[in-house]
Amino acid sequence: MKKILYKLLILSMVVGAVSCQDMESVNTDPNNPAGVPSNMVMAGAEKKIMDYVYDNWFSGRQSLVYSQYWCQRNYTEEDRYQIRESVNNNYFNQLYTCQANLTKVIKLNSDPATALAMAKYGNNKNQIAAAKILKTWLYQVMTDTWGSIPYTEASKLDEGIYYPKYDDQTEIYKAMIKELTDAAAMIDVKEKAFLGGDRIFDGDALKWKKFANSLKCRLAIHVSKVDPNWKNYIAEALANGVFESNKDNAVYTYSKTAPEQCNFYRGYFEDMRNDFTISRPFMDILKGQTDTLNAKSHPWAGVQDPRLPIYTTSPDSIGMPLGIPSSSVESGMRTAAPNWKKNPPLCLNADFSVPLMTYAELQFILSEYNGFSVKEYKDGVRASIEYWSGLNGTTVGDAQMNTYIAAVSNNVNAEKVALQKYIDLYMNGTEAWVEYRRTGYPVQLLKPNEISCISGGETLKFTTLSETKGDLISRVKYPTNESTLNKEAFDAAVSKLQDKTNNYYSKMFWDVRTSTNQHPANK
C-alpha cells in the first residue's frame, strides 16, 4: 500500500509557482488532490529534488563536469561549457516546482484549516522545520549555480505574484542562514518529524536539527571571506548540535526496484547515456600523480588514495582527457578511460545513496574554522574513507587507513584541507564546484588552455566553447525563457552582472580570489 501511495503521489506532484511561467490563467490543478497527506508531499518532494539534482544532466553534464570528477567519452561539448538551453530552462523550472512542493508542506502544517489533520503524519512544527531545511539546501544549490535568483517572491502564486523579482545573492545567503537558525530552533527532538515517507532521515527530528546546523556551517564557510560574522554562525551551530558521526549523514537512499532507482543508474542503463567516465585530472589526484604536462605538483605525490577502487572499477586506467574537441577523441582514448557500461562503479548502482551533506565535509569545514587544524582534518579523512568504503561494502583496514592518513597529514594547510574535502565530495558536484570557486583548490584541475593530453604527437588543450575569462566556469547563464516570461526581473538581474551581460564568468559574491588559483586567505 505504501508503494502504491508513493507512486500515486509522484504522479500528482503540485504544480509549483515557478518564476518563468505566466500562471495568471491557472486556477486549480485537477491532478493535485487536496487531501494528500503532508508526509507524502514531503516524500514526493524529496524524490523529485534528488532525481533532478543527482542525474546525468544537472550533475553529469554540469556540476560533475565543472568540478572535473567526470567527463564524456564521446561528445565533449558540455565538458567545454556548451550548455543546452533547453536543459537549462527545464532544470530552472523543475527546481522551482520542487520548492513549491516544500512550501506546500509548510502551508499544510501552518494553516489552521489543515494543520490538525496533518498532525497525524508528524509534529506540525517539525514538519515545517524539515521542509524549510530542505528548501534551504536546494536554494543553496540553485543560487550557487545561477547567482541571484527569485527567493522572497518565489512560490507565491496564490498571493498574486506572477513575476518574482531576483534577490541579490548576498541577501539570499543572509536569509538562508536565518532560515536554518529558525528551523533548528523550532524542532522538538522528542517528537517525530514525519511518520513515514521521509527517506533522508526516516522522520528523525534530531537528525533534521543536526542537518540544519551542519548546513549552516557550510553556508558560513562559503561566506568566510566576505561576512565578518561567519565564525559566529559556526559557533552558534556547534552550540546547537551538528553531525557527530557518519550515522548523522544526510543521504537519500534509492531502491533497486523501479521506478525508485537512482537517476545516475537510470540515465546510464535505461536511457543508454553511457558515455560518462572518470576524468584524468581526478584520477591523477587519487593516484597521487603529478601533472607533468602542466608542471603541477601533488601535495602527497606517490600516495594512492584508498577510495580509488571505490570511485571507479578501473583503478589502473588513466582516466579520460578533459575538455578536448569531440573530433579529437580517439578510440584509443576511450579504451584507456574506464568503460562503466561493462563494469559499473558504486555511483551507478540502482540503490546508490546520494549525499546531501556528510560528517566528513563538516570536519573539513571545522578544520578551516579552527585555522586548518590537524585533528578535524584527520577526522574528516577517516570519516570519508569509512563512509565510502561502507557504501561499497568493502572494508579499508585500520593499518591501511592509518598509513594513508599519516602520509597526507604532514604540514596540514589550506591546500591539503581543500583537496581532501574535494576528494570526499565526489558525486556532490555543486559543492565541489563551489569550493573550487571559493578557494582556488584543487590546483590540479585543468584551466582553459592548459594541456589535457598528448595524442599521436599532437598536444591537445582544454578548450572552452564559452568565454570564462581564463578560469573554470563561474556560473550558469540565466535560462533564455526568463528573458521573455519574466523579462523585467531578468533584465534587472542581468544589469548587475559583470559587463551587464548574461555570461558564464561573473563571480559569485563569495568568490573574492585575487588570481585564478589562489584565495587571499591561502597566501
Tab-separated table of N, CA and C in Angstrom, residues 256-335:
chain	number	residue	atom	x	y	z
A	256	LYS	N	16.503	-0.566	-5.457
A	256	LYS	CA	16.784	-1.345	-6.652
A	256	LYS	C	15.516	-1.587	-7.471
A	257	THR	N	14.362	-1.257	-6.875
A	257	THR	CA	13.075	-1.523	-7.505
A	257	THR	C	12.595	-0.315	-8.298
A	258	ALA	N	12.214	-0.528	-9.542
A	258	ALA	CA	11.664	0.557	-10.374
A	258	ALA	C	10.331	1.014	-9.804
A	259	PRO	N	9.985	2.312	-9.876
A	259	PRO	CA	10.740	3.399	-10.518
A	259	PRO	C	11.564	4.210	-9.538
A	260	GLU	N	12.000	3.592	-8.464
A	260	GLU	CA	12.668	4.317	-7.391
A	260	GLU	C	14.180	4.137	-7.410
A	261	GLN	N	14.723	3.872	-8.585
A	261	GLN	CA	16.164	3.734	-8.703
A	261	GLN	C	16.817	5.104	-8.882
A	262	CYS	N	18.090	5.148	-8.545
A	262	CYS	CA	18.859	6.382	-8.693
A	262	CYS	C	18.912	6.793	-10.162
A	263	ASN	N	18.805	8.093	-10.412
A	263	ASN	CA	18.793	8.571	-11.787
A	263	ASN	C	20.146	8.443	-12.493
A	264	PHE	N	21.239	8.339	-11.750
A	264	PHE	CA	22.508	8.033	-12.403
A	264	PHE	C	22.407	6.664	-13.077
A	265	TYR	N	21.847	5.713	-12.352
A	265	TYR	CA	21.657	4.368	-12.902
A	265	TYR	C	20.683	4.391	-14.076
A	266	ARG	N	19.557	5.045	-13.903
A	266	ARG	CA	18.535	5.055	-14.948
A	266	ARG	C	19.040	5.743	-16.215
A	267	GLY	N	19.749	6.857	-16.031
A	267	GLY	CA	20.272	7.556	-17.193
A	267	GLY	C	21.310	6.735	-17.939
A	268	TYR	N	22.102	5.986	-17.188
A	268	TYR	CA	23.197	5.234	-17.797
A	268	TYR	C	22.716	3.954	-18.470
A	269	PHE	N	21.835	3.227	-17.787
A	269	PHE	CA	21.478	1.892	-18.266
A	269	PHE	C	20.100	1.806	-18.917
A	270	GLU	N	19.172	2.692	-18.539
A	270	GLU	CA	17.862	2.664	-19.167
A	270	GLU	C	17.789	3.631	-20.346
A	271	ASP	N	18.325	4.842	-20.148
A	271	ASP	CA	18.334	5.814	-21.254
A	271	ASP	C	19.543	5.629	-22.168
A	272	MET	N	20.449	4.732	-21.747
A	272	MET	CA	21.626	4.377	-22.556
A	272	MET	C	22.560	5.558	-22.800
A	273	ARG	N	22.612	6.497	-21.855
A	273	ARG	CA	23.566	7.613	-21.939
A	273	ARG	C	24.844	7.172	-21.228
A	274	ASN	N	25.563	6.247	-21.865
A	274	ASN	CA	26.655	5.569	-21.174
A	274	ASN	C	28.040	6.063	-21.583
A	275	ASP	N	28.134	7.329	-21.924
A	275	ASP	CA	29.439	7.845	-22.333
A	275	ASP	C	30.186	8.561	-21.221
A	276	PHE	N	29.657	8.560	-19.994
A	276	PHE	CA	30.341	9.225	-18.884
A	276	PHE	C	31.440	8.335	-18.320
A	277	THR	N	32.471	8.968	-17.793
A	277	THR	CA	33.533	8.223	-17.134
A	277	THR	C	34.302	9.175	-16.222
A	278	ILE	N	35.218	8.649	-15.476
A	278	ILE	CA	36.002	9.452	-14.548
A	278	ILE	C	37.075	10.222	-15.327
A	279	SER	N	37.353	11.429	-14.887
A	279	SER	CA	38.270	12.292	-15.640
A	279	SER	C	39.723	12.020	-15.269
A	280	ARG	N	40.579	12.394	-16.175
A	280	ARG	CA	42.017	12.217	-15.954
A	280	ARG	C	42.540	13.071	-14.791
A	281	PRO	N	42.147	14.344	-14.657
A	281	PRO	CA	42.643	15.114	-13.506
A	281	PRO	C	42.266	14.476	-12.168
A	282	PHE	N	41.047	13.946	-12.069
A	282	PHE	CA	40.637	13.326	-10.802
A	282	PHE	C	41.404	12.024	-10.573
A	283	MET	N	41.641	11.257	-11.624
A	283	MET	CA	42.425	10.028	-11.473
A	283	MET	C	43.840	10.352	-11.011
A	284	ASP	N	44.432	11.410	-11.553
A	284	ASP	CA	45.774	11.799	-11.121
A	284	ASP	C	45.790	12.148	-9.635
A	285	ILE	N	44.752	12.853	-9.188
A	285	ILE	CA	44.666	13.215	-7.768
A	285	ILE	C	44.591	11.968	-6.909
A	286	LEU	N	43.713	11.028	-7.283
A	286	LEU	CA	43.528	9.812	-6.493
A	286	LEU	C	44.774	8.933	-6.481
A	287	LYS	N	45.506	8.934	-7.599
A	287	LYS	CA	46.703	8.106	-7.689
A	287	LYS	C	47.939	8.773	-7.083
A	288	GLY	N	47.815	10.039	-6.715
A	288	GLY	CA	48.969	10.750	-6.185
A	288	GLY	C	49.977	11.085	-7.258
A	289	GLN	N	49.484	11.301	-8.493
A	289	GLN	CA	50.371	11.573	-9.619
A	289	GLN	C	50.469	13.067	-9.894
A	290	THR	N	51.646	13.516	-10.227
A	290	THR	CA	51.834	14.911	-10.609
A	290	THR	C	51.411	15.102	-12.064
A	291	ASP	N	51.006	16.308	-12.397
A	291	ASP	CA	50.636	16.655	-13.769
A	291	ASP	C	51.869	17.247	-14.441
A	292	THR	N	52.639	16.371	-15.076
A	292	THR	CA	53.887	16.828	-15.693
A	292	THR	C	53.633	17.668	-16.934
A	293	LEU	N	52.467	17.494	-17.573
A	293	LEU	CA	52.162	18.267	-18.778
A	293	LEU	C	52.016	19.746	-18.465
A	294	ASN	N	51.572	20.054	-17.243
A	294	ASN	CA	51.338	21.442	-16.855
A	294	ASN	C	52.169	21.855	-15.639
A	295	ALA	N	53.150	21.046	-15.310
A	295	ALA	CA	54.081	21.354	-14.210
A	295	ALA	C	53.348	21.633	-12.904
A	296	LYS	N	52.384	20.747	-12.586
A	296	LYS	CA	51.638	20.899	-11.333
A	296	LYS	C	52.043	19.804	-10.366
A	297	SER	N	52.391	20.200	-9.165
A	297	SER	CA	52.815	19.242	-8.147
A	297	SER	C	51.606	18.630	-7.451
A	298	HIS	N	51.863	17.654	-6.625
A	298	HIS	CA	50.835	16.995	-5.829
A	298	HIS	C	51.294	17.032	-4.375
A	299	PRO	N	50.443	17.467	-3.422
A	299	PRO	CA	50.905	17.632	-2.037
A	299	PRO	C	51.316	16.335	-1.357
A	300	TRP	N	50.858	15.191	-1.843
A	300	TRP	CA	51.349	13.909	-1.321
A	300	TRP	C	51.614	12.971	-2.502
A	301	ALA	N	52.533	13.397	-3.350
A	301	ALA	CA	52.870	12.645	-4.562
A	301	ALA	C	53.316	11.228	-4.222
A	302	GLY	N	52.815	10.277	-5.017
A	302	GLY	CA	53.185	8.879	-4.838
A	302	GLY	C	52.303	8.105	-3.885
A	303	VAL	N	51.354	8.777	-3.234
A	303	VAL	CA	50.466	8.112	-2.268
A	303	VAL	C	49.118	7.878	-2.933
A	304	GLN	N	48.747	6.613	-3.096
A	304	GLN	CA	47.474	6.288	-3.731
A	304	GLN	C	46.349	6.315	-2.710
A	305	ASP	N	45.218	6.869	-3.112
A	305	ASP	CA	44.069	7.025	-2.227
A	305	ASP	C	43.300	5.708	-2.119
A	306	PRO	N	42.961	5.272	-0.898
A	306	PRO	CA	42.205	4.016	-0.739
A	306	PRO	C	40.789	4.084	-1.310
A	307	ARG	N	40.303	5.293	-1.642
A	307	ARG	CA	38.977	5.414	-2.244
A	307	ARG	C	38.988	5.209	-3.749
A	308	LEU	N	40.181	5.096	-4.336
A	308	LEU	CA	40.292	4.941	-5.784
A	308	LEU	C	39.478	3.762	-6.308
A	309	PRO	N	39.622	2.537	-5.767
A	309	PRO	CA	38.845	1.415	-6.295
A	309	PRO	C	37.367	1.480	-5.937
A	310	ILE	N	36.984	2.422	-5.081
A	310	ILE	CA	35.570	2.607	-4.745
A	310	ILE	C	34.921	3.557	-5.743
A	311	TYR	N	35.652	4.579	-6.120
A	311	TYR	CA	35.123	5.581	-7.041
A	311	TYR	C	35.076	5.095	-8.482
A	312	THR	N	35.951	4.155	-8.832
A	312	THR	CA	35.950	3.616	-10.190
A	312	THR	C	36.335	2.146	-10.134
A	313	THR	N	35.761	1.361	-11.024
A	313	THR	CA	36.086	-0.070	-11.083
A	313	THR	C	37.288	-0.340	-11.978
A	314	SER	N	37.904	0.695	-12.501
A	314	SER	CA	39.094	0.548	-13.351
A	314	SER	C	40.231	1.394	-12.790
A	315	PRO	N	40.731	1.029	-11.596
A	315	PRO	CA	41.738	1.873	-10.942
A	315	PRO	C	43.066	1.952	-11.685
A	316	ASP	N	43.296	1.044	-12.636
A	316	ASP	CA	44.558	1.073	-13.376
A	316	ASP	C	44.489	1.949	-14.630
A	317	SER	N	43.304	2.444	-14.952
A	317	SER	CA	43.171	3.278	-16.144
A	317	SER	C	43.728	4.672	-15.871
A	318	ILE	N	43.901	5.452	-16.949
A	318	ILE	CA	44.453	6.799	-16.787
A	318	ILE	C	43.364	7.859	-16.660
A	319	GLY	N	42.114	7.483	-16.928
A	319	GLY	CA	41.039	8.469	-16.916
A	319	GLY	C	40.937	9.153	-18.269
A	320	MET	N	39.786	9.762	-18.518
A	320	MET	CA	39.533	10.387	-19.816
A	320	MET	C	40.111	11.795	-19.857
A	321	PRO	N	40.890	12.138	-20.893
A	321	PRO	CA	41.358	13.521	-21.044
A	321	PRO	C	40.173	14.477	-21.084
A	322	LEU	N	40.294	15.590	-20.405
A	322	LEU	CA	39.158	16.501	-20.236
A	322	LEU	C	39.242	17.679	-21.187
A	323	GLY	N	38.075	18.045	-21.753
A	323	GLY	CA	37.955	19.315	-22.458
A	323	GLY	C	38.551	19.373	-23.837
A	324	ILE	N	38.737	18.231	-24.478
A	324	ILE	CA	39.259	18.250	-25.845
A	324	ILE	C	38.084	18.160	-26.824
A	325	PRO	N	38.242	18.639	-28.046
A	325	PRO	CA	37.147	18.591	-29.010
A	325	PRO	C	36.692	17.160	-29.293
A	326	SER	N	35.402	17.001	-29.559
A	326	SER	CA	34.868	15.671	-29.890
A	326	SER	C	35.595	15.077	-31.077
A	327	SER	N	35.975	15.931	-32.025
A	327	SER	CA	36.659	15.449	-33.226
A	327	SER	C	38.043	14.898	-32.928
A	328	SER	N	38.584	15.238	-31.748
A	328	SER	CA	39.924	14.772	-31.384
A	328	SER	C	39.895	13.533	-30.500
A	329	VAL	N	38.696	13.116	-30.084
A	329	VAL	CA	38.591	11.946	-29.221
A	329	VAL	C	38.800	10.692	-30.068
A	330	GLU	N	39.821	9.945	-29.749
A	330	GLU	CA	40.148	8.735	-30.497
A	330	GLU	C	39.677	7.502	-29.742
A	331	SER	N	39.515	6.419	-30.478
A	331	SER	CA	39.080	5.179	-29.843
A	331	SER	C	40.070	4.722	-28.787
A	332	GLY	N	41.334	5.022	-28.991
A	332	GLY	CA	42.333	4.644	-28.001
A	332	GLY	C	42.123	5.349	-26.676
A	333	MET	N	41.683	6.613	-26.731
A	333	MET	CA	41.385	7.351	-25.505
A	333	MET	C	40.204	6.716	-24.783
A	334	ARG	N	39.191	6.319	-25.561
A	334	ARG	CA	38.016	5.698	-24.943
A	334	ARG	C	38.390	4.370	-24.303
A	335	THR	N	39.273	3.648	-24.948
A	335	THR	CA	39.703	2.364	-24.404
A	335	THR	C	40.472	2.561	-23.111
